[in-house]
Each structure stands twice: as C-alpha cells, then as structure tokens.
Short mmCIF file of C-alpha atoms and ligand atoms in Angstrom, two decimals:
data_model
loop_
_atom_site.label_atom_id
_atom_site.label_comp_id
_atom_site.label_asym_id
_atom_site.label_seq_id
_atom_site.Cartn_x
_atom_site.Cartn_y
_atom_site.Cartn_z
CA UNK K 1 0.00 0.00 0.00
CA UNK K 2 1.48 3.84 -0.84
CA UNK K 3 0.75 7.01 1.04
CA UNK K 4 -1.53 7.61 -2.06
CA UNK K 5 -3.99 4.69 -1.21
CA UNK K 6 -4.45 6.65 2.35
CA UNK K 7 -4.80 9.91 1.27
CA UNK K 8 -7.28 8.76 -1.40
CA UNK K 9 -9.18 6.43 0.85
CA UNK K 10 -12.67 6.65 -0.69
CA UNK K 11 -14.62 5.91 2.69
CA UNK K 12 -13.93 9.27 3.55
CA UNK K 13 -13.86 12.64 2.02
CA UNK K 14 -11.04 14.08 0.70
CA UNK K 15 -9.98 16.33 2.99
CA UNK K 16 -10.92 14.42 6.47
CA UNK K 17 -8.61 11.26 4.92
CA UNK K 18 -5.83 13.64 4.09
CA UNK K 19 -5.57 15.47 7.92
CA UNK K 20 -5.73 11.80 9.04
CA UNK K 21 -2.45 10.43 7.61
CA UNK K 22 -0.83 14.21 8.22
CA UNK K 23 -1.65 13.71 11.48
CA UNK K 24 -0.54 9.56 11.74
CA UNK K 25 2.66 11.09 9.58
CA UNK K 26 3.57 14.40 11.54
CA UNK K 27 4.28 15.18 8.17
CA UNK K 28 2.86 18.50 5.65
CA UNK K 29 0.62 18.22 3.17
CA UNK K 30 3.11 19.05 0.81
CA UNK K 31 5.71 16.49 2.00
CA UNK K 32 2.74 13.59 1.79
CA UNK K 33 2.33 14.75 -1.71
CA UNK K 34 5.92 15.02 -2.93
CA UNK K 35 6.02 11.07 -1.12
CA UNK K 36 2.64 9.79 -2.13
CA UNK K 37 4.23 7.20 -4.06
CA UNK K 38 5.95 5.60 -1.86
CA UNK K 39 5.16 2.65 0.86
CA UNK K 40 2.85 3.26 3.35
CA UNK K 41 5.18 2.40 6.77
CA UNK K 42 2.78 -0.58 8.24
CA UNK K 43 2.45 0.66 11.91
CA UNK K 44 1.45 3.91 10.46
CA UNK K 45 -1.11 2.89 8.37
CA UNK K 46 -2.55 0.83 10.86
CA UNK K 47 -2.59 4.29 13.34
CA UNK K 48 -4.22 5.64 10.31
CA UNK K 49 -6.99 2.93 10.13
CA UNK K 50 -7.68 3.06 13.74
CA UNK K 51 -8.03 6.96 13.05
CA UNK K 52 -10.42 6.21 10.36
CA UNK K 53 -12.20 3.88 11.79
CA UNK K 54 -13.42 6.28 14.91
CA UNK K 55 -14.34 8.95 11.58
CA UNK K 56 -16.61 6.61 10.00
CA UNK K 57 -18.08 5.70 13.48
CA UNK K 58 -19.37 9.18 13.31
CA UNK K 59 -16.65 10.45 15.86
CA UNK K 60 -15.85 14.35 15.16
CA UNK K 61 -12.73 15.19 12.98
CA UNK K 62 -11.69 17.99 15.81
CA UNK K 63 -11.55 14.94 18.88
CA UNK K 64 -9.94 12.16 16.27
CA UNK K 65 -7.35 14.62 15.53
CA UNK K 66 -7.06 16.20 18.97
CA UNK K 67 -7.32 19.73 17.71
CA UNK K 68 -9.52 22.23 16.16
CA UNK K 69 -8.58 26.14 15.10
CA UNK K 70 -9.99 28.93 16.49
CA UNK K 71 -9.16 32.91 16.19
CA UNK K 72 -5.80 31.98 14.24
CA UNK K 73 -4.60 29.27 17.18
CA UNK K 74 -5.09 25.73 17.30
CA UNK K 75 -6.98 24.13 20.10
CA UNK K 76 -6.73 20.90 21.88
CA UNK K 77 -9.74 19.58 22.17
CA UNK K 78 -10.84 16.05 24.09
CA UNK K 79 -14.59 14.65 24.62
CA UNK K 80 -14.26 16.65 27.70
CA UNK K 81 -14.80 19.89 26.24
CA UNK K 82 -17.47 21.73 23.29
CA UNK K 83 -15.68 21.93 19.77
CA UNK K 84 -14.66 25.55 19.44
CA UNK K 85 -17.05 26.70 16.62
CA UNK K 86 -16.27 29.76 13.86
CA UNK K 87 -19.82 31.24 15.43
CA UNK K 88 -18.27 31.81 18.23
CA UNK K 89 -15.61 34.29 16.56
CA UNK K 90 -18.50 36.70 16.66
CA UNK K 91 -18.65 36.54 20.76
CA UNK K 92 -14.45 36.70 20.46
CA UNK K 93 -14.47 40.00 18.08
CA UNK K 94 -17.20 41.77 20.14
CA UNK K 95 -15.40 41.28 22.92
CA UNK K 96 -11.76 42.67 21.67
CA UNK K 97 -13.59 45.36 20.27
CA UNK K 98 -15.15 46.63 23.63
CA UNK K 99 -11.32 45.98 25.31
CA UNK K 100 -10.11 48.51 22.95
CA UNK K 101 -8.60 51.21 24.79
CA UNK K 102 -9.48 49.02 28.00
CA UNK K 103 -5.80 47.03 28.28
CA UNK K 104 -5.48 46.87 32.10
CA UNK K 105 -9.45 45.00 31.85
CA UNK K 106 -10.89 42.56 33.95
CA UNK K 107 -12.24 39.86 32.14
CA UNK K 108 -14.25 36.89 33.01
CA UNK K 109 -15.05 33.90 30.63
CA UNK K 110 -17.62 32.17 32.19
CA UNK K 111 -18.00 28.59 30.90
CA UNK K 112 -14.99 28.22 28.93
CA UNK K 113 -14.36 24.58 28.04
CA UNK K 114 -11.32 23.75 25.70
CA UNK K 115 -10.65 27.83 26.80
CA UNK K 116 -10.81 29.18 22.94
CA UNK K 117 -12.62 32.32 23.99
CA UNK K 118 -10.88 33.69 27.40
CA UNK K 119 -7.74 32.46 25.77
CA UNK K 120 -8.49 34.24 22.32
CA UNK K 121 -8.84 37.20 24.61
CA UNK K 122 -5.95 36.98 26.15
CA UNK K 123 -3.24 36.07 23.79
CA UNK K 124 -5.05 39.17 21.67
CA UNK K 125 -4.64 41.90 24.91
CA UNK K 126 -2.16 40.57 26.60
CA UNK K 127 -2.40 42.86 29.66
CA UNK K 128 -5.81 42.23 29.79
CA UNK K 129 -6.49 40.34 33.28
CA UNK K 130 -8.72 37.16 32.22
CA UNK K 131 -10.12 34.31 34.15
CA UNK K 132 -11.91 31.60 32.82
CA UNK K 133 -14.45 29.19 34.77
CA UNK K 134 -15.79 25.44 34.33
CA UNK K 135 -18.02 23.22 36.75
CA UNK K 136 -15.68 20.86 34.65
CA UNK K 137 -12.40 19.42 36.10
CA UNK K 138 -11.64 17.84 33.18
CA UNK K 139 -12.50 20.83 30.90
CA UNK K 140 -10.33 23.31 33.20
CA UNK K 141 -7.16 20.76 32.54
CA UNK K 142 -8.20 20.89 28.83
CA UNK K 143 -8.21 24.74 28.75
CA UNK K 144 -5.04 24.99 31.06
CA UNK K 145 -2.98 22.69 28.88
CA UNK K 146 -4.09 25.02 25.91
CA UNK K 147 -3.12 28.00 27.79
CA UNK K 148 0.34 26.65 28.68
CA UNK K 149 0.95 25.66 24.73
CA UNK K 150 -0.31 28.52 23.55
CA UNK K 151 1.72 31.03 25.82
CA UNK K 152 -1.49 32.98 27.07
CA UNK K 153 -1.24 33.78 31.23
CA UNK K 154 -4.83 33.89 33.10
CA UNK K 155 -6.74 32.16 35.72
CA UNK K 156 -8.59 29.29 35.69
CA UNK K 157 -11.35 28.69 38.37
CA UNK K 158 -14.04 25.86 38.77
CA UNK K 159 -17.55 25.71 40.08
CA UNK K 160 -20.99 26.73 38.63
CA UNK K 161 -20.80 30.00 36.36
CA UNK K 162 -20.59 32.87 38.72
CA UNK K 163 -20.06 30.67 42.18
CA UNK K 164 -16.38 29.50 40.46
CA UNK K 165 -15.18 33.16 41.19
CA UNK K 166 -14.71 35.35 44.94
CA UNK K 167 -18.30 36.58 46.45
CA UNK K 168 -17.56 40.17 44.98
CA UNK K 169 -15.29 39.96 42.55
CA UNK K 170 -16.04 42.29 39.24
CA UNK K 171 -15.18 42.84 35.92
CA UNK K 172 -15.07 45.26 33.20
CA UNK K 173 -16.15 41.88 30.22
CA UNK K 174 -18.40 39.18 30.91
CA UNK K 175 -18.04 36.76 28.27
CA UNK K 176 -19.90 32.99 28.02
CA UNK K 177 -21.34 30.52 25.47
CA UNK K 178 -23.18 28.64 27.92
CA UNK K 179 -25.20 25.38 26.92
CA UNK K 180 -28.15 26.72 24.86
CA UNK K 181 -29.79 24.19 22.82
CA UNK K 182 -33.18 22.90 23.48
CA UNK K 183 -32.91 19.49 25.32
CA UNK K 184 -36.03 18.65 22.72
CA UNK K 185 -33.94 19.88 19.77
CA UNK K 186 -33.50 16.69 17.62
CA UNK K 187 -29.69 18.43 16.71
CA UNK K 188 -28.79 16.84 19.73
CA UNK K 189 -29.15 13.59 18.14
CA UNK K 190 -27.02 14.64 15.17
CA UNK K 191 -23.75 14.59 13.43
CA UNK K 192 -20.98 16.25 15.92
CA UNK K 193 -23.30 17.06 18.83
CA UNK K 194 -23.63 13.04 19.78
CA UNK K 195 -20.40 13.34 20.77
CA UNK K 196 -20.04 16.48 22.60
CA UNK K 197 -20.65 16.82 26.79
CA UNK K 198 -24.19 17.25 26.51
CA UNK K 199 -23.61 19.77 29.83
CA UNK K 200 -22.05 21.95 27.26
CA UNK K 201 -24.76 21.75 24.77
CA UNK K 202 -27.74 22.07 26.84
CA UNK K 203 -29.45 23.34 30.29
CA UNK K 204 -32.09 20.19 30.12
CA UNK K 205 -34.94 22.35 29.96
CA UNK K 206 -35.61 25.41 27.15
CA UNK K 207 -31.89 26.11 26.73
CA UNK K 208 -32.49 29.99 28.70
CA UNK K 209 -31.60 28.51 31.88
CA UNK K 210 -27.74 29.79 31.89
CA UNK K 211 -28.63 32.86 29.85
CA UNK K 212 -30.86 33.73 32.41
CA UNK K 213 -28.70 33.12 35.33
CA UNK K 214 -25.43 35.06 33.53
CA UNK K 215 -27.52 37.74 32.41
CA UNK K 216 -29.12 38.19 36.16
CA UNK K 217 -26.25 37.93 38.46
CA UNK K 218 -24.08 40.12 35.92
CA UNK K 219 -25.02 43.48 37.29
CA UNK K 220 -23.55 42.57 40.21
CA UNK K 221 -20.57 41.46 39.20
CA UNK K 222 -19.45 44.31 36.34
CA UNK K 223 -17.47 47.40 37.15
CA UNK K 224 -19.07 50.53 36.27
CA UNK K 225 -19.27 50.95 32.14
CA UNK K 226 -18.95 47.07 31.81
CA UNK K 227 -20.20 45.13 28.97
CA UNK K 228 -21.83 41.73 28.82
CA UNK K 229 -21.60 39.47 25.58
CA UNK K 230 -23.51 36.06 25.42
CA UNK K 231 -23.31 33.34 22.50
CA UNK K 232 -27.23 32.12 21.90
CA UNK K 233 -29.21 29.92 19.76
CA UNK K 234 -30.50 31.35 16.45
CA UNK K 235 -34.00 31.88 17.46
CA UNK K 236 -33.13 33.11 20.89
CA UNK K 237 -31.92 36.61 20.70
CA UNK K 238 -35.08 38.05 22.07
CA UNK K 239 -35.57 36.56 24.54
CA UNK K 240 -31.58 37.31 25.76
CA UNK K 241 -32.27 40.53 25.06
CA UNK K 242 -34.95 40.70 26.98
CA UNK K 243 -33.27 38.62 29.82
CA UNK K 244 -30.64 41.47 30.13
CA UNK K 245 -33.00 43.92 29.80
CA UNK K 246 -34.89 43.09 32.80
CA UNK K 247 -31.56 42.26 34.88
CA UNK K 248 -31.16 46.21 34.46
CA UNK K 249 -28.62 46.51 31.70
CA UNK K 250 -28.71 49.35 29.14
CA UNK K 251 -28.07 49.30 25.18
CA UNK K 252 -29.03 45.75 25.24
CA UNK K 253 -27.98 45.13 21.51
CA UNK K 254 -27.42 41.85 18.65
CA UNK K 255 -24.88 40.88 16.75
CA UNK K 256 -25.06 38.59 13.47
CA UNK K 257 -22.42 35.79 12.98
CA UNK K 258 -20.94 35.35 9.55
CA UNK K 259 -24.23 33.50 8.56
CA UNK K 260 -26.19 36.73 9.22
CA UNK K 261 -27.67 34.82 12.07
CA UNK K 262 -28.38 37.01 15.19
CA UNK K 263 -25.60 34.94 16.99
CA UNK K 264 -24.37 37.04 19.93
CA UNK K 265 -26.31 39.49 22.55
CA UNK K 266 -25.07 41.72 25.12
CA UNK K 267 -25.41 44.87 27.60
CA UNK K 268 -23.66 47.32 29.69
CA UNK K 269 -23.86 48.29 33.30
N1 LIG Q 1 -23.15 26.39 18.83
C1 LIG Q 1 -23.36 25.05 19.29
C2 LIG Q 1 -24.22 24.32 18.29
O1 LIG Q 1 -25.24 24.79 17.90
C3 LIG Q 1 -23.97 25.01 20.66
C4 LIG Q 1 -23.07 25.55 21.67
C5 LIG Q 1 -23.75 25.81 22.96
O2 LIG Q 1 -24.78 25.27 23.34
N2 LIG Q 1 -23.17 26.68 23.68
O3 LIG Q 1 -23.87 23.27 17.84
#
C-alpha cells in the first residue's frame, strides 16, 4: 500500500482522509504529496486505520485529531470539552472590540471549556487580566494545557458559572457561550453534537436557563461601564435581550455571525 492509497481512501472525504495520515505522519501536506508514491510504513497505516475507523463511526474530525482552530490558534480539544465553533468568533471579536482602549481590563469567561474564547482574549490583549471558569475538572485541565501551549497567562477557576469566582469579585467583560440548545432539539441527536458533553450543549430544559442566570447575576458582578456578551441559539436573541434587559442593563444590543444569524447578545452596566 502507498501514502496515495491513504490519502485517497474513498470511505472518507477528501480532505478528512488527508488530515488523518498528516496527522498519523507528523508530516505537511506538501511532504505527503511530494512522497505519495511511496510505501505506506505498516504501523502507520494501521494508526491511520484506527483513526479512520473512529471517523466513520461518526466520531468528530476535531476529537480524532485532537485539535480544532480557532481565532488563528489551534486548540486541543478532548470529549471533555465543546468543539470551538467559527460562530463563536462573533462573541471573540465583540469582545476585543469593547477591550479597545481598555488594556489593564478585567475579564471573566464564564463557561470556557477547551478555553478558545478567554484564551483568544488573552493572547489578543495581553495585559488584559482574564479568568476563565468550568463546573468541569476535566475541561479546566483541557483549557489549562491550551493555555500553557499557547503562551497565554490567566486564571482558571471551577464551580458553577458565577459561584467558580470570589463573592464580589467584578469585571469590566463578561463573556460565556453557555449550553443553549433545546434538550427537545433533535440536533442533539445529530452529526458532531452526539459526541459532545451534553452539559455543554444544553441546560435540560428550554436552553435559557444559563442565559438567564449570567444575564441576572451580571449586574452585580461588572465594574461601572462594563459590557456583557452572550453566544445564543438562532432563534433566541429576544428573549436574551430581553433577559438582560430586565436584569437592568442598558443598550441591550445583537450581533449577526458570519451567517447573518443574530448569533451574539449583550449589555452594559
Ligand atoms: N453552537 C453550538 C451548536 O449549535 C452550541 C453551543 C452551545 O450550546 N453553547 O452546535
């Protein structure tokens, strides 16, 4: 068998059989290609087919490779933690844009998984102060080792969204893409989201439950001119809106993601 037969392994498409042998290989694209004609090295075509065996199980590219890209960096990502999603840019670029000007900020990412966003943040303003939060263990280790390979400095806390941080302690950003997705919502059942912690996907119940509690303890807990900025479901920016509204923040505004999809919702104190 030659590199060729991998890399044009009709069970899978193109691309998803080509990052599986660069990843088996360690080697680039255009190495593979300059070498496709020669012998496949046996143990690493059998890595390969154990690789493409989990893909054609259904198992997400992003936790068979061990990595996803985000803002420009690349991710680790494990089962433990959401795949970071180009959506979520949108909650990323609001964010840097209200840091502008703010680069001593207090930032708090609550939430944060494989750490994409506070970490995003952070490599971006690098004197920006940023914590990041998880209820999971397993997700904080995920989103330290990502902030120790990436070269980004902030602090990690666990517990329940605000709870994870001191009684008192405020910021100038709240960030989060909290769970959000209907439990009902038959996408659960679906393509990548089978695979993902379904804590990180949804509340149980309507999928406001965490944009409810974020948007009503964040008075509280933002310095004076601070800005909120929530990730949502597509059909849900009303009602966020409305959620911060009623929590007492002002100029309670949208913002689309690339798909022109209102994506993104947020306030100020
Ligand atoms: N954006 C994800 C999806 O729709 C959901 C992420 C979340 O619930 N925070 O697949």
């Amino acid at each position: 068998m030659l590199i060729k037969d991998l890399l044009q392994d009709s069970r899978l498409p193109r691309l998803e059989a080509r990052m599986l042998v660069e990843q088996v290989w360690r080697r680039s694209r255009a190495w593979l290609l300059a070498h496709d004609d020669e012998p496949a090295d046996a143990a690493l075509a059998a890595a390969y087919e154990a690789l493409a065996q989990r893909r054609l199980a259904g198992e997400p590219m992003a936790y068979v490779i061990g990595e996803r890209e985000f803002m420009g960096h690349v991710f680790r990502v494990t089962p433990a933690v959401l795949i970071p999603r180009p959506d979520t840019e949108t909650l990323v670029e609001a964010a840097l844009a209200f840091l502008q000007g703010r680069s001593q900020a207090r930032v708090l990412d609550l939430g944060t998984g494989s750490g994409a966003i506070a970490i995003s943040i952070a490599l971006a303003c690098p004197q920006a102060q940023v914590t990041a939060t998880d209820l999971s263990a397993q997700a904080l280790a995920v989103a330290r080792a990502n902030a120790q390979g990436l070269g980004a400095a902030l602090t990690f806390a666990q517990g329940s969204w605000f709870e994870a941080v001191a009684a008192g302690s405020q910021f100038d950003l709240i960030v989060s893409n909290p769970p959000y997705i209907h439990a009902e919502d038959a996408h659960l059942g679906q393509g990548d989201l089978r695979f993902e912690p379904r804590s990180a996907l949804t509340d149980g119940g309507d999928g406001l439950a965490a944009l409810a509690e974020i948007a009503r303890h964040a008075p509280a807990r933002l310095l004076p001119g601070g800005a909120i900025w929530m990730e949502h479901g597509w059909d849900q920016a009303p009602a966020v809106r409305a959620l911060l509204q009623e929590a007492g923040l002002r100029d309670v505004a949208s913002r689309q993601d690339l798909a022109g999809i209102e994506r993104i919702s947020g306030g100020f104190l």
